[in-house]
Amino acid sequence: MARTDVEGAQNVEVSRPIPCEKTPAEQLAVMERYTAVHRDATERGLSRLEREVACLEVIYPALFRSIGDDDTIAGRLDFLPVGFGCVTSLGGVGHYCVFHKLRAFKERLGTTGERARVDALLDYWRDHDVKALYCDEVLDDACVGRFIDCSYPFMATARLSGMMLDYGKLLRLGVDGMADLVASGERGDFRDACGRALDLFGACIDRQVELVGEALARCGSREQGRAAELRLMADDLRAVRHGPPRTFHQALQLFWLYALVSGCINYGRLDVLLGDYLEADIRAGRITEDDAYRWLRGLWTMIENRRTTVNGRIVVGGYGRPNPDAADRLCSIALRVCRDCRYVEPQFTLRFCRETPADIMDAAYTCIAEGATYPTLYNDDVEVPAVGAAMDVPRAVAEQYVPFGCTEFVIQGKSVGTPNTLVNLLKILQMSLHGGVDPQDGVQKAGPVAVRPLAELRTFEDVWDNYTALLDHYLDLAESCQTASYRVMNREVGFLFASMLTDDCLGRGRALLDGGVEILGGTCETYGNINASDSLWALKTLVFDEGRYTLEEVVAACDADFTSADTAEAARLARIQADLKAADKYGNDLEGPDAMADRLYEHVARGVRDRGRAAGMGYLLIVISNNQTNTDWGLQTAASPDGRPAGLYMNPANNPQAGAARSGPTAMLKSLVRFDPALHAGSVQNIKLTPQAFSCHPGKVRALFDTYFALGGCQLMVTVVDRGQLEDAQRHPELYPDLLVRVAGYSAVFVDLPREVQDEVMSRMLWD
């Protein structure tokens, strides 16, 4: 294949980034210095770890921003089109270049000479950007496309967004204690680089002290309260420069700064991390709960300002907390912050179980009822045993699961599990009905699979076998492309900061993806799963059971997108589409379509899991995800036998297609619990309710949710919105600048979403 086209967006962005604090000339100078250091290290033959830390020394602490006027902890960071990271949300993975953003930056420059300097950066990074190197290795002309090229049935990318670090180790040991731990093992490139990285982290703390001093100098004589807050910030930065934190504020500060330099954008079990510090401070009379509230709200603001779109997970509650009482105190304060902030991020998440106090659940439902869209709810009585079975780990390890992104699971401090592959189950079904050709663009995309023609498909089982034979080829790609992403990343970088707080990199003396991580996992995002199963059910019933249409008639009607210029033909096609839509659908607690959805789920979930095991991975599992990819991929997916027209969004995650849930919310939720959670690494379950449902029938709503969870519901994400409000927001966006909705695994300001995504969210059933 030709070299990957690196132009165009490589990430879904909903939140609007905060402009860089530095001038364009200053930004260009940093990017050139970073590039020069990378080039020099490469030409000198330095190890990837030596090169990494040398490059990190260019951007840290240089890219730290000034202290904000209302900041309660220090630590704001700019991101440039060239740099180092873990995730596409903040640039890219490893040494990255965001090419379209660098080209946009070029247009802001004033001189021909400056623009030529940017061209030199573009030329260099085309050969060294880690994601581009990965794409050059795994993409092909038909089957595997770059994320987010939705013309392909399968997309692959390189990212490390799922890192949830063991910040508790850092807080227990402090910076100097971490340095001692690094130095205690056998010397080598990894430990030497980690030592340099910790020295750099210390320099970052020193820089924060300077920035706080600058903020103090700006304080007027009437700002005594703000000055006292800044002095506390400076004192606590000095306190954690070497030793472990002793107070809640110190612990919060140290955790946040390390999260920034590590490039990790999900934060894990905050109540476990900070609950004991909070409890000790309150008991000693050093702070009040109002102090803690103010500082946590400051953290919420810092996370929101990073603008990572679908991340920023903070997790509280659930099993596996050493001190539940202290953790619950922090949890209660965090719920107050959640209720008041109404931010897109952090993705505040409540793990609950039969031991969760009633006041915690009441506060959570109050947040949801008032339209915060958070917390997202995870049922530990289902999730913990499911994670143990899916990842094949003991219960004590499974209790430390944390969701990230759109709902994928990892074990905090012990596993990697980023979804670097995505598969469109509906598009592959369509290809199986067209000899391997994608009816959307006429391109053959079957790879090595011999797809049987329609004339040979005489029974439904023939259709199923033909589909799954092609699907299995793409499940093979899910494993090979996932493992390739780790191989390429490890070849280029070590992720030093993430490695130091992940078991058991320091114990083994190896970087994260070089045999250091205890559990090397991965996930594959699946899309169009319910459209595909509803299509299969419609074919089974209308073609093979009832004989109303031939297979050829249904496929031809889909190919015509159910339309024709001829009046009689148009009527015939409309009748076929109406019958396809009228066929029983998943989401109504009906055995037939729900069993078909489960059959497809089991094939895909077990297929991916078994391929991961055969490859020697700790786990490889599907995640039944949704962001706006179900909409973007739907735009480039042809009409389907469930009656869906060409170009329409596909169903969101595990939820039914718009208009298909005809039997009420209880029936819909009962369909959602069909799938065995022990076979996946997370699935998105959305429901949309009116405020009146909560205010007029709170007991019924709670009973609905309680029943769902008692039946085995693993997770729920709730949007509460007035009927007609979203439609009005489309017409008058200026009136709704803060209206939040659950897109799927993340929340967003409704008016910031693309029109097609708004339409998909609006199409979901609003229960009253």
XYZ file of N, CA and C in Angstrom, residues 341-572:
696
model
N -21.369 21.591 38.903
C -20.488 22.014 37.810
C -21.138 21.928 36.437
N -21.775 20.809 36.125
C -22.380 20.586 34.813
C -21.352 20.715 33.689
N -20.181 20.144 33.883
C -19.159 20.148 32.850
C -19.314 18.926 31.953
N -18.762 19.020 30.749
C -18.659 17.858 29.873
C -17.706 16.831 30.477
N -16.616 17.299 31.040
C -15.671 16.439 31.744
C -15.437 17.025 33.130
N -15.006 16.214 34.078
C -14.660 14.796 33.978
C -15.878 13.897 33.821
N -15.626 12.721 33.246
C -16.676 11.705 33.167
C -16.798 11.054 34.543
N -17.620 11.648 35.349
C -17.736 11.199 36.740
C -18.555 9.912 36.787
N -18.000 8.907 37.442
C -18.536 7.543 37.391
C -18.721 6.997 38.795
N -19.919 6.477 39.061
C -20.207 5.839 40.349
C -20.309 4.338 40.164
N -19.388 3.613 40.777
C -19.544 2.173 40.939
C -20.353 1.951 42.210
N -21.449 1.221 42.087
C -22.281 0.983 43.257
C -22.492 -0.523 43.428
N -22.915 -0.898 44.622
C -23.151 -2.306 44.927
C -24.161 -2.388 46.063
N -24.449 -3.570 46.508
C -25.448 -3.724 47.568
C -25.003 -3.057 48.869
N -23.707 -2.734 48.990
C -23.206 -2.090 50.201
C -23.197 -0.561 50.113
N -23.546 -0.008 48.966
C -23.491 1.446 48.789
C -24.536 2.120 49.667
N -24.153 3.120 50.464
C -25.118 3.800 51.337
C -26.242 4.450 50.536
N -27.422 4.492 51.132
C -28.600 5.045 50.452
C -28.412 6.510 50.103
N -27.727 7.273 50.981
C -27.566 8.697 50.696
C -26.685 8.931 49.478
N -25.739 8.028 49.223
C -24.907 8.136 48.023
C -25.764 7.913 46.781
N -26.583 6.886 46.775
C -27.434 6.620 45.625
C -28.450 7.747 45.431
N -29.000 8.266 46.524
C -29.952 9.375 46.407
C -29.284 10.588 45.763
N -28.072 10.892 46.203
C -27.362 12.044 45.639
C -27.047 11.823 44.165
N -26.709 10.591 43.801
C -26.415 10.284 42.401
C -27.647 10.495 41.537
N -28.788 9.984 41.982
C -30.011 10.141 41.197
C -30.456 11.601 41.133
N -30.162 12.372 42.166
C -30.477 13.802 42.120
C -29.666 14.496 41.034
N -28.377 14.183 40.959
C -27.534 14.752 39.894
C -28.117 14.429 38.522
N -28.484 13.178 38.325
C -29.006 12.738 37.034
C -30.334 13.418 36.736
N -31.219 13.477 37.724
C -32.540 14.058 37.524
C -32.462 15.528 37.150
N -31.426 16.213 37.635
C -31.294 17.637 37.359
C -30.546 17.929 36.071
N -30.212 16.880 35.301
C -29.649 17.086 33.975
C -28.141 17.133 33.890
N -27.444 16.676 34.947
C -25.982 16.716 34.919
C -25.397 15.669 33.960
N -26.170 14.640 33.626
C -25.775 13.451 32.845
C -24.767 12.583 33.590
N -24.278 13.026 34.702
C -23.377 12.252 35.559
C -24.014 12.138 36.942
N -23.614 11.107 37.704
C -22.606 10.101 37.368
C -23.161 9.018 36.440
N -22.268 8.430 35.646
C -22.614 7.181 34.979
C -22.600 6.081 36.040
N -23.478 5.100 35.875
C -23.714 4.105 36.923
C -23.201 2.739 36.487
N -22.358 2.119 37.325
C -21.817 0.786 37.070
C -22.167 -0.121 38.239
N -22.789 -1.238 37.918
C -23.309 -2.180 38.909
C -22.232 -3.198 39.273
N -21.555 -2.974 40.391
C -20.445 -3.838 40.785
C -20.864 -5.277 41.048
N -22.096 -5.489 41.456
C -22.536 -6.864 41.717
C -22.587 -7.683 40.428
N -22.630 -7.006 39.295
C -22.516 -7.667 37.998
C -21.113 -7.514 37.430
N -20.577 -6.298 37.501
C -19.330 -6.003 36.806
C -18.123 -6.727 37.403
N -18.026 -6.790 38.712
C -16.822 -7.384 39.314
C -16.666 -8.857 38.915
N -17.678 -9.710 39.091
C -17.496 -11.093 38.623
C -17.330 -11.189 37.115
N -17.983 -10.300 36.367
C -17.840 -10.337 34.911
C -16.413 -9.991 34.491
N -15.836 -8.964 35.106
C -14.454 -8.588 34.786
C -13.502 -9.721 35.157
N -13.737 -10.349 36.311
C -12.887 -11.465 36.702
C -12.900 -12.573 35.680
N -14.098 -12.900 35.160
C -14.208 -13.966 34.162
C -13.639 -13.531 32.818
N -13.955 -12.310 32.395
C -13.521 -11.842 31.078
C -12.004 -11.715 30.995
N -11.396 -11.189 32.053
C -9.946 -10.968 32.049
C -9.183 -12.114 32.699
N -9.912 -13.086 33.259
C -9.301 -14.244 33.905
C -8.364 -13.814 35.027
N -8.909 -12.987 35.943
C -8.129 -12.507 37.084
C -8.906 -12.796 38.364
N -8.226 -12.891 39.519
C -8.919 -13.128 40.785
C -9.849 -11.972 41.144
N -10.803 -12.243 42.032
C -11.769 -11.215 42.401
C -11.087 -9.970 42.957
N -10.061 -10.142 43.778
C -9.396 -8.978 44.367
C -8.822 -8.059 43.297
N -8.367 -8.631 42.203
C -7.860 -7.827 41.085
C -9.029 -7.220 40.312
N -10.068 -8.016 40.057
C -11.230 -7.526 39.319
C -11.899 -6.362 40.035
N -11.829 -6.338 41.366
C -12.437 -5.241 42.123
C -11.779 -3.900 41.834
N -10.610 -3.911 41.223
C -9.916 -2.668 40.896
C -10.136 -2.253 39.438
N -11.192 -2.790 38.812
C -11.490 -2.377 37.439
C -11.908 -0.904 37.426
N -11.603 -0.244 36.342
C -12.061 1.133 36.135
C -12.417 1.302 34.663
N -13.550 1.938 34.380
C -13.888 2.244 32.992
C -13.185 3.516 32.539
N -12.937 3.605 31.249
C -12.376 4.835 30.693
C -13.025 5.071 29.343
N -12.715 6.215 28.736
C -13.209 6.502 27.401
C -14.711 6.356 27.319
N -15.163 5.533 26.369
C -16.602 5.350 26.172
C -17.171 4.200 26.984
N -16.351 3.474 27.713
C -16.767 2.508 28.751
C -15.841 1.324 28.854
N -14.691 1.341 28.190
C -13.765 0.212 28.235
C -13.192 0.052 29.649
N -12.879 -1.197 30.007
C -12.342 -1.486 31.335
C -10.840 -1.742 31.275
N -10.152 -1.293 32.314
C -8.805 -1.753 32.619
C -8.732 -1.990 34.123
N -7.664 -2.617 34.564
C -7.389 -2.769 35.995
C -6.421 -1.663 36.383
N -6.815 -0.827 37.326
C -6.002 0.339 37.645
C -4.607 -0.080 38.097
N -3.622 0.502 37.418
C -2.230 0.253 37.764
C -1.690 -1.083 37.333
N -2.493 -1.913 36.619
C -2.038 -3.260 36.286
C -2.241 -3.659 34.836
N -3.059 -2.932 34.080
C -3.321 -3.405 32.720
C -3.379 -2.271 31.720
N -3.154 -2.640 30.470
C -3.349 -1.785 29.305
C -4.532 -2.362 28.544
N -5.388 -1.514 27.992
C -6.536 -2.077 27.280
C -7.171 -1.166 26.271
N -6.399 -0.269 25.673
C -6.963 0.690 24.729
C -7.547 0.003 23.500
N -8.733 0.455 23.047
C -9.311 -0.115 21.819
C -8.677 0.505 20.577
N -7.745 -0.204 19.985
C -7.069 0.319 18.801
C -7.626 -0.249 17.503
N -8.738 -0.976 17.589
C -9.420 -1.462 16.389
C -10.918 -1.242 16.527
N -11.587 -1.059 15.382
C -13.023 -0.812 15.349
C -13.600 -1.571 14.156
N -14.754 -2.221 14.347
C -15.329 -3.032 13.281
C -16.804 -2.674 13.099
N -17.205 -2.558 11.827
C -18.583 -2.230 11.458
C -19.291 -3.527 11.075
N -20.041 -4.086 12.010
C -20.694 -5.371 11.790
C -21.761 -5.294 10.709
N -22.411 -4.151 10.571
C -23.456 -4.018 9.558
C -22.868 -3.953 8.156
N -21.822 -3.184 7.989
C -21.211 -3.075 6.660
C -20.681 -4.434 6.197
N -20.131 -5.210 7.119
C -19.616 -6.536 6.747
C -20.768 -7.461 6.355
N -21.915 -7.360 7.034
C -23.081 -8.135 6.623
C -23.487 -7.771 5.196
N -23.541 -6.501 4.903
C -23.902 -6.071 3.553
C -22.916 -6.606 2.519
N -21.637 -6.573 2.862
C -20.627 -7.098 1.943
C -20.834 -8.589 1.700
N -21.245 -9.312 2.749
C -21.456 -10.760 2.586
C -22.636 -11.060 1.673
N -23.532 -10.098 1.498
C -24.679 -10.263 0.598
C -24.389 -9.742 -0.803
N -23.145 -9.281 -1.014
C -22.762 -8.733 -2.319
C -21.437 -9.325 -2.794
N -21.188 -10.569 -2.451
C -19.967 -11.217 -2.925
C -18.692 -10.609 -2.396
N -18.784 -9.915 -1.263
C -17.604 -9.273 -0.674
C -17.438 -7.826 -1.070
N -18.310 -7.332 -1.944
C -18.241 -5.946 -2.401
C -19.054 -5.062 -1.451
N -18.516 -3.919 -1.097
C -19.238 -2.954 -0.285
C -20.222 -2.213 -1.190
N -21.537 -2.364 -0.990
C -22.497 -1.702 -1.874
C -22.464 -0.185 -1.778
N -21.822 0.342 -0.761
C -21.737 1.798 -0.628
C -20.843 2.405 -1.692
N -19.731 1.724 -2.027
C -18.787 2.309 -2.990
C -18.356 1.343 -4.087
N -18.853 0.092 -4.043
C -18.539 -0.857 -5.099
C -17.154 -1.468 -5.031
N -16.478 -1.331 -3.891
C -15.112 -1.838 -3.753
C -15.150 -3.227 -3.120
N -14.354 -4.151 -3.666
C -14.214 -5.492 -3.114
C -13.395 -5.403 -1.823
N -13.974 -5.891 -0.710
C -13.344 -5.750 0.602
C -13.356 -7.058 1.382
N -13.323 -8.166 0.656
C -13.394 -9.472 1.322
C -12.030 -10.036 1.655
N -10.960 -9.383 1.230
C -9.640 -9.933 1.498
C -9.500 -11.317 0.907
N -9.005 -12.295 1.686
C -8.793 -13.646 1.147
C -10.034 -14.537 1.193
N -11.155 -14.015 1.683
C -12.342 -14.839 1.906
C -13.125 -15.002 0.604
N -13.485 -16.240 0.294
C -14.341 -16.524 -0.866
C -15.793 -16.403 -0.422
N -16.429 -15.304 -0.780
C -17.808 -15.039 -0.369
C -18.765 -15.649 -1.394
N -19.736 -16.388 -0.908
C -20.667 -17.076 -1.805
C -21.678 -16.095 -2.401
N -22.101 -16.299 -3.640
C -23.118 -15.436 -4.254
C -24.497 -15.717 -3.669
N -25.422 -14.784 -3.867
C -26.766 -14.916 -3.311
C -27.449 -16.194 -3.761
N -27.241 -16.578 -5.008
C -27.934 -17.747 -5.555
C -27.622 -19.018 -4.779
N -26.478 -19.043 -4.078
C -26.095 -20.234 -3.321
C -26.607 -20.210 -1.883
N -27.219 -19.106 -1.486
C -27.673 -18.974 -0.103
C -29.141 -19.370 -0.038
N -29.390 -20.673 0.176
C -30.746 -21.211 0.068
C -31.459 -21.296 1.418
N -30.729 -21.195 2.499
C -31.326 -21.232 3.837
C -30.763 -20.077 4.656
N -31.419 -19.811 5.774
C -30.881 -18.754 6.629
C -29.502 -19.128 7.151
N -29.291 -20.403 7.458
C -27.979 -20.807 7.961
C -26.901 -20.595 6.902
N -27.267 -20.692 5.628
C -26.311 -20.341 4.580
C -25.932 -18.866 4.684
N -26.938 -18.022 4.892
C -26.673 -16.583 5.049
C -25.773 -16.347 6.257
N -26.095 -16.995 7.364
C -25.297 -16.846 8.591
C -23.860 -17.310 8.370
N -23.671 -18.472 7.802
C -22.320 -19.007 7.600
C -21.520 -18.130 6.645
N -22.179 -17.628 5.607
C -21.507 -16.751 4.658
C -21.047 -15.461 5.344
N -21.925 -14.911 6.177
C -21.607 -13.687 6.917
C -20.471 -13.916 7.903
N -20.587 -14.958 8.713
C -19.585 -15.149 9.759
C -18.230 -15.564 9.190
N -18.206 -16.200 8.015
C -16.919 -16.509 7.387
C -16.179 -15.223 7.045
N -16.910 -14.239 6.510
C -16.282 -12.954 6.210
C -15.975 -12.187 7.489
N -16.907 -12.234 8.425
C -16.703 -11.549 9.698
C -15.468 -12.070 10.416
N -15.233 -13.371 10.355
C -14.077 -13.947 11.035
C -12.762 -13.389 10.502
N -12.738 -13.070 9.212
C -11.531 -12.435 8.659
C -11.257 -11.120 9.384
N -12.314 -10.362 9.654
C -12.130 -9.075 10.328
C -11.840 -9.260 11.817
N -12.296 -10.344 12.409
C -11.913 -10.621 13.792
C -10.431 -11.003 13.867
N -9.925 -11.674 12.836
C -8.483 -11.927 12.764
C -7.717 -10.604 12.742
N -8.233 -9.652 11.963
C -7.584 -8.345 11.886
C -7.641 -7.616 13.223
N -8.716 -7.837 13.981
C -8.824 -7.194 15.292
C -7.661 -7.587 16.185
N -7.269 -8.837 16.129
C -6.117 -9.280 16.937
C -4.809 -8.787 16.344
N -4.607 -8.990 15.055
C -3.299 -8.671 14.468
C -3.013 -7.175 14.509
N -4.029 -6.342 14.278
C -3.808 -4.898 14.301
C -3.641 -4.374 15.721
N -4.328 -4.993 16.682
C -4.160 -4.584 18.078
C -2.744 -4.888 18.556
N -2.287 -6.096 18.331
C -0.940 -6.448 18.783
C 0.112 -5.653 18.021
N -0.158 -5.356 16.750
C 0.796 -4.546 15.980
C 0.914 -3.145 16.559
N -0.188 -2.590 17.072
C -0.114 -1.238 17.643
C 0.835 -1.209 18.827
N 0.777 -2.228 19.673
C 1.687 -2.275 20.815
C 3.134 -2.498 20.363
N 3.294 -3.328 19.344
C 4.650 -3.601 18.851
C 5.295 -2.333 18.290
N 4.550 -1.580 17.498
C 5.107 -0.363 16.895
C 5.358 0.693 17.963
N 4.412 0.861 18.881
C 4.621 1.843 19.944
C 5.847 1.493 20.775
N 5.987 0.235 21.124
C 7.127 -0.170 21.945
C 8.447 0.012 21.211
N 8.423 -0.155 19.912
C 9.640 0.038 19.121
C 10.115 1.488 19.174
N 9.152 2.418 19.313
C 9.487 3.830 19.204
C 9.640 4.539 20.545
N 8.893 4.109 21.582
C 8.879 4.830 22.854
C 8.727 3.851 24.013
N 8.881 4.391 25.238
C 8.736 3.557 26.424
C 7.622 3.982 27.355
N 7.057 5.184 27.149
C 6.041 5.735 28.045
C 6.537 5.692 29.489
N 7.613 6.425 29.744
C 8.332 6.312 31.010
C 7.473 6.682 32.209
N 6.783 7.813 32.126
C 5.987 8.235 33.283
C 4.871 7.242 33.573
N 4.221 6.734 32.532
C 3.179 5.724 32.746
C 3.776 4.429 33.273
N 4.941 4.071 32.780
C 5.569 2.818 33.207
C 5.856 2.802 34.702
N 6.327 3.917 35.231
C 6.749 3.928 36.631
C 5.599 3.682 37.598
N 4.374 3.988 37.195
C 3.223 3.773 38.077
C 2.326 2.665 37.565
N 2.895 1.718 36.831
C 2.156 0.553 36.364
C 2.899 -0.706 36.779
N 2.195 -1.627 37.430
C 2.803 -2.907 37.822
C 3.062 -3.752 36.576
N 4.184 -4.426 36.456
C 5.273 -4.373 37.405
C 6.521 -3.927 36.658
N 6.401 -2.737 36.035
C 7.488 -2.270 35.178
C 8.787 -2.079 35.955
N 8.702 -1.434 37.117
C 9.925 -1.227 37.889
C 10.462 -2.543 38.448
N 9.562 -3.418 38.880
C 10.022 -4.708 39.387
C 10.725 -5.528 38.321
N 10.236 -5.450 37.094
C 10.829 -6.215 35.992
C 11.941 -5.457 35.287
N 12.040 -4.143 35.575
C 13.062 -3.335 34.914
C 12.801 -3.172 33.423
N 11.525 -3.121 33.044
C 11.167 -3.046 31.625
C 10.056 -2.023 31.420
N 10.066 -1.395 30.263
C 9.056 -0.399 29.928
C 7.692 -1.055 29.741
N 6.681 -0.228 29.727
C 5.286 -0.650 29.745
C 4.963 -1.750 28.735
N 5.240 -1.512 27.462
C 4.888 -2.449 26.397
C 6.043 -3.363 26.010
N 7.090 -3.327 26.819
C 8.274 -4.149 26.559
C 8.357 -5.299 27.558
N 7.184 -5.772 27.988
C 7.146 -6.831 28.988
C 6.998 -6.316 30.395
N 6.814 -5.002 30.561
C 6.705 -4.442 31.899
C 5.328 -4.543 32.504
N 4.284 -4.298 31.714
C 2.934 -4.292 32.263
C 2.525 -5.703 32.674
N 1.831 -5.780 33.785
C 1.446 -7.077 34.325
C 0.400 -7.773 33.450
N -0.567 -7.001 32.942
C -1.632 -7.569 32.109
C -1.710 -6.765 30.818
N -1.250 -7.345 29.730
C -1.320 -6.680 28.433
C -2.642 -7.062 27.771
N -3.580 -6.151 27.812
C -4.890 -6.406 27.242
C -5.168 -5.503 26.063
N -6.356 -5.663 25.516
C -6.775 -4.824 24.409
C -8.256 -4.973 24.182
N -8.825 -4.062 23.432
C -10.250 -4.118 23.138
C -10.513 -3.709 21.702
N -11.607 -4.216 21.165
C -12.059 -3.901 19.809
C -13.458 -3.314 19.901
N -13.642 -2.119 19.381
C -14.954 -1.483 19.395
C -15.829 -2.062 18.283
N -17.075 -2.375 18.622
C -18.007 -2.897 17.624
C -19.128 -1.897 17.390
N -19.542 -1.758 16.139
C -20.588 -0.814 15.751
C -21.591 -1.503 14.829
N -22.822 -1.002 14.837
C -23.849 -1.538 13.966
C -24.303 -2.927 14.356
N -24.049 -3.320 15.613
C -24.361 -4.692 16.032
C -25.862 -4.979 16.007
N -26.667 -4.041 16.460
C -28.112 -4.275 16.492
C -28.722 -4.108 15.100
N -28.229 -3.158 14.307
C -28.685 -3.084 12.916
C -28.418 -4.399 12.193
N -27.240 -4.984 12.468
C -26.894 -6.250 11.809
C -27.807 -7.374 12.287
N -28.043 -7.474 13.596
C -28.878 -8.580 14.085
C -30.336 -8.388 13.675
N -30.837 -7.161 13.685
C -32.199 -6.920 13.207
C -32.321 -7.235 11.717
N -31.265 -6.960 10.962
C -31.270 -7.297 9.535
C -31.314 -8.811 9.350
N -30.526 -9.515 10.123
C -30.536 -10.978 10.039
C -31.910 -11.536 10.413
N -32.525 -10.972 11.466
C -33.840 -11.458 11.877
C -34.890 -11.180 10.796
N -34.807 -10.014 10.177
C -35.758 -9.689 9.111
C -35.600 -10.642 7.937
N -34.359 -10.959 7.579
C -34.138 -11.912 6.484
C -34.676 -13.288 6.864
N -34.416 -13.698 8.090
C -34.881 -15.022 8.519
C -36.407 -15.122 8.443
N -37.083 -14.106 8.967
C -38.543 -14.197 9.046
C -39.217 -13.921 7.709
N -38.842 -12.836 7.040
C -39.560 -12.437 5.824
C -39.183 -13.272 4.606
N -37.921 -13.719 4.548
C -37.467 -14.475 3.376
C -37.607 -15.974 3.603
N -37.029 -16.486 4.680
C -36.909 -17.939 4.828
C -38.063 -18.570 5.611
N -38.617 -17.861 6.595
C -39.725 -18.446 7.358
C -41.073 -18.216 6.676
N -41.312 -16.997 6.226
C -42.620 -16.653 5.684
C -42.659 -16.640 4.163
N -41.495 -16.492 3.532
C -41.442 -16.507 2.077
C -42.103 -15.321 1.406
N -42.191 -14.187 2.109
C -42.836 -13.016 1.510
C -41.999 -12.421 0.381
N -40.684 -12.500 0.536
C -39.780 -11.968 -0.477
C -38.638 -12.950 -0.682
N -38.002 -12.855 -1.833
C -36.772 -13.608 -2.036
C -35.607 -12.810 -1.473
N -34.514 -13.489 -1.241
C -33.310 -12.807 -0.764
C -32.863 -11.771 -1.782
N -32.961 -12.139 -3.058
C -32.554 -11.210 -4.114
C -33.423 -9.946 -4.101
N -34.727 -10.100 -3.830
C -35.612 -8.934 -3.803
C -35.227 -7.976 -2.674
N -34.964 -8.521 -1.516
C -34.617 -7.662 -0.376
C -33.291 -6.952 -0.629
N -32.300 -7.679 -1.108
C -30.992 -7.070 -1.358
C -31.108 -5.998 -2.437
N -31.876 -6.279 -3.496
C -32.056 -5.285 -4.556
C -32.763 -4.037 -4.036
N -33.736 -4.229 -3.150
C -34.434 -3.079 -2.576
C -33.475 -2.219 -1.751
N -32.614 -2.866 -1.002
C -31.599 -2.120 -0.238
C -30.655 -1.384 -1.184
N -30.251 -2.061 -2.264
C -29.342 -1.428 -3.215
C -29.969 -0.198 -3.846
N -31.296 -0.203 -4.013
C -32.001 0.950 -4.571
C -32.305 1.998 -3.504
N -31.897 1.726 -2.279
C -32.199 2.589 -1.136
C -33.702 2.805 -1.009
N -34.457 1.771 -1.394
C -35.912 1.743 -1.253
C -36.604 2.877 -2.033
N -35.962 3.372 -3.096
C -36.537 4.459 -3.881
C -36.417 4.152 -5.368
N -37.299 4.773 -6.146
C -37.257 4.639 -7.606
C -37.995 5.807 -8.231
N -37.565 6.184 -9.446
C -38.264 7.239 -10.181
C -39.586 6.734 -10.741
N -39.682 5.417 -10.909
C -40.916 4.822 -11.415
C -41.928 4.695 -10.272
N -43.145 5.178 -10.504
C -44.140 5.246 -9.430
C -44.493 3.871 -8.885
N -44.735 2.939 -9.766
C -45.113 1.598 -9.320
C -43.960 0.924 -8.583
N -42.759 1.072 -9.129
C -41.592 0.478 -8.481
C -41.331 1.134 -7.134
N -41.505 2.441 -7.067
C -41.305 3.145 -5.800
C -42.270 2.630 -4.739
N -43.512 2.361 -5.146
C -44.496 1.836 -4.193
C -44.110 0.447 -3.713
N -43.611 -0.379 -4.634
C -43.193 -1.727 -4.258
C -42.022 -1.676 -3.280
